Amino acid sequence: MIMPRTEKQYARIREEKRALIKNIALELFASEGYYYTSISKIAKKAAISKGLVYNYFKSKEDLLKEIISNGFDAFTVVFDPNKDGILTDDEFDYFINEVFNILRSNTKYWRLFFGIILQSIVYDFVEEQLIRILSPMSKTLNNFMERKNADDPATDARFFMAVLDGVAFHYILDPDNFPLEKIKNRIINFFTRC
Amino acid sequence: MIMPRTEKQYARIREEKRALIKNIALELFASEGYYYTSISKIAKKAAISKGLVYNYFKSKEDLLKEIISNGFDAFTVVFDPNKDGILTDDEFDYFINEVFNILRSNTKYWRLFFGIILQSIVYDFVEEQLIRILSPMSKTLNNFMERKNADDPATDARFFMAVLDGVAFHYILDPDNFPLEKIKNRIINFFTRC
Amino acid sequence: MIMPRTEKQYARIREEKRALIKNIALELFASEGYYYTSISKIAKKAAISKGLVYNYFKSKEDLLKEIISNGFDAFTVVFDPNKDGILTDDEFDYFINEVFNILRSNTKYWRLFFGIILQSIVYDFVEEQLIRILSPMSKTLNNFMERKNADDPATDARFFMAVLDGVAFHYILDPDNFPLEKIKNRIINFFTRC
Amino acid sequence: MIMPRTEKQYARIREEKRALIKNIALELFASEGYYYTSISKIAKKAAISKGLVYNYFKSKEDLLKEIISNGFDAFTVVFDPNKDGILTDDEFDYFINEVFNILRSNTKYWRLFFGIILQSIVYDFVEEQLIRILSPMSKTLNNFMERKNADDPATDARFFMAVLDGVAFHYILDPDNFPLEKIKNRIINFFTRC
DNA sequence: CATGAATGAGATTTCATTCAT
DNA sequence: TATGAATGAAATCTCATTCAT
């Protein structure tokens, strides 16, 4: 008895191929740089034809966009995980720890990621992503600082984000020597004291 | 009988043209990205021929390297200005203030500078520069933290650099809204307390 | 549903295009010189795009190398055809006759071939080929001369090769007036006389 | 008392500069190839400016032509030195010896020389030179063979030239291993025996 | 859905030659 | 006569993308 599953199966195959291409592209973009990674190289490593890549992604830039978008998402899931807009001390700790776990998991990728979002050539697209991510994050952080009775919660929130980025930046540039644990503690102490 | 230009005249022409090319290249590298800025584009904007660029710089990469190297130098000048390896509290204040003065003086430039050094293909070269600049800076900062009786001066020094970069980064991305003065105070208080 | 070409079809296309490009390149290299023949010119004459040439040959130099290598091969086929390392008198005669048959069959080609291999920049590569071709040939010729009881077989072998090349060279430069048969006889008499 | 020699002195200086440039160009053309030797490189090695080269030679090609023309002359001086149209046995010996002395004196140059004259792009120019050199040489050689009571002097003359070129060719391709003396003897024996 | 030959636009780079000084 | 900055044309090569099959 043959079940009419072909439709669904095709869809699954499609999704798997897309994921395959994205993973390989990510790896190559990260290790060799976006510009120096040709579609040819991606196709060869994925053991498919060049043409097929275009069957799944409109263009090379399109492929990049999807990868970056996925990258941003990695952070949203670990910030205020229950999405109630309120950051507990535990959630604050969890977020900081997870941020660095994420960075550690693929340093090269995040280095690329940071580099790309600063190139204003892709800025129009990146800007949407930044606003999408940062504006709720900012609101929640303000609220967190208020609850800490900070004199100037808005400045503290802003300062926190800057510190986090700076530390993240230094960490991905030199992951082996960076005293990550000690610095994580300093951040947590500084921003959650009283 | 018409005499050729003197050596001095030639030297001046060379220096001026080099500067012109570097300035325009920086602007374009920063706004459009290194790879997407062609030598053609640089030449056109500088109103010279493509070929002339190669009279002054061995290659496109060479041009980039010199630009980056110059950028790094700007900071060394204001750090421990008497170069005695000892950072007084005043010098520490001065450094922090000057860093942001430098950044404010040409926000666009520094946005581009950061963007460029993050493009990973450049990384090998950037690493050399980082070591060149950061290792004496780091030593002096360690010494500064020790004199502050810090529990863990090395970590504090590192943390300081990360914080400074993060704040600088956020500042140049949004100089108009960033509460710079307040945050400068937070940094100074945090690292010079006791 | 349209199927992609089979592997065999692709292989045939590749082989035909490669041959086309090689033939046209040879003609141009020979008549205008290697350096003065641009890939553009080759592509135009072959009625294909510049880019396609690079689909088939890694570089201009690569194209040249393959052409030269093929030329050398033509001679190995007729030398000691059974490849037993022993040259009988008949095989010796056969070789000399075939060399000139090959040359006569496409005088223009061989004139060009000689022209190319003498261009000095090509020399390093030609040297490899010469060693590849000449060293077994030389061994077999030495052996041949020894069996002729020559006083100095190595020198005779070398002399023979030089004479053959000189005659071949003069022949292809002026095939219509060159007294080929008479000179072939002189060579055979000189080198196979007891 | 100042003598009015300036005119003549200038002429001498001019001639010396021309010779300097030609010698350096020859050296570079021979060692690096005509195409890969830039006017810049020649000027630098001659310690003069690029512009000055054009003061002495109309173009790079012009410089080459003069060098090549000088090359042809090298052979005419050693062939039938008294220019009486009659080649004695001693003159025949002398010619063969001198040819190889000349070749040995600058192997690279002669390799270049052979390579260049075979490129049809310079052929028009070279052809004149060849006719100028070869046609009296050929006549004199025929006469020489006749006096040797050769059965077919014309063929012998032609064969001789071919052999000489073949040996010269092999010699310049591998000057270090080529058994030149032995082969010179073989040529002399073969062509001057009774 | 899959292939890879083919295109074409553009990138970097080199260099003979000119020209103001 | 002498300089070297400047030009401009052309060369090699790369690659995202298309398309016939």
XYZ file of C-alpha atoms in Angstrom, chain D residues 22-100:
79
model
C 72.217 48.423 -24.768
C 74.486 46.277 -22.644
C 72.205 46.364 -19.678
C 69.138 45.747 -21.810
C 70.874 42.826 -23.481
C 71.714 41.318 -20.140
C 68.174 41.702 -18.872
C 66.464 40.640 -22.099
C 68.617 37.542 -22.065
C 68.199 36.622 -18.445
C 64.581 37.582 -17.881
C 63.180 37.644 -21.402
C 62.319 40.559 -23.599
C 58.728 40.722 -22.560
C 59.414 40.622 -18.855
C 62.106 43.257 -18.916
C 60.537 46.628 -18.321
C 62.087 49.901 -19.324
C 61.878 50.767 -15.658
C 64.114 47.859 -14.748
C 66.653 48.774 -17.407
C 66.700 52.383 -16.274
C 67.102 51.445 -12.645
C 69.982 49.081 -13.373
C 71.633 51.731 -15.541
C 71.074 54.267 -12.776
C 69.297 56.679 -15.057
C 65.697 57.759 -15.399
C 63.071 56.017 -17.466
C 62.636 59.109 -19.564
C 66.260 59.158 -20.549
C 66.042 55.766 -22.197
C 63.612 57.326 -24.635
C 66.102 60.015 -25.282
C 68.433 57.420 -26.763
C 66.047 54.856 -28.228
C 62.760 55.557 -29.903
C 61.030 52.656 -28.221
C 61.600 49.377 -26.464
C 61.304 47.584 -29.781
C 63.861 49.870 -31.287
C 66.281 48.956 -28.554
C 65.673 45.281 -29.233
C 66.218 45.661 -32.957
C 69.553 47.277 -32.465
C 70.635 44.535 -30.097
C 69.570 41.804 -32.503
C 71.236 43.452 -35.436
C 74.466 43.525 -33.469
C 73.949 39.822 -32.752
C 73.857 38.882 -36.422
C 76.993 40.812 -37.007
C 78.847 38.630 -34.523
C 78.683 35.705 -36.948
C 79.587 37.519 -40.121
C 82.915 38.606 -38.711
C 84.061 35.044 -38.112
C 82.888 33.596 -41.410
C 85.435 33.915 -44.199
C 87.203 36.669 -42.261
C 89.133 38.059 -45.207
C 85.868 38.242 -47.183
C 87.403 36.855 -50.352
C 84.512 34.439 -50.928
C 86.842 31.470 -50.563
C 86.809 29.287 -47.493
C 90.062 27.501 -46.761
C 90.101 24.463 -44.477
C 91.628 26.617 -41.788
C 88.939 29.224 -42.173
C 86.330 26.481 -42.021
C 87.822 25.210 -38.765
C 88.115 28.710 -37.442
C 84.480 29.482 -38.237
C 83.158 26.399 -36.480
C 85.271 27.053 -33.432
C 84.339 30.688 -33.275
C 80.635 29.992 -33.650
C 80.709 27.925 -30.500
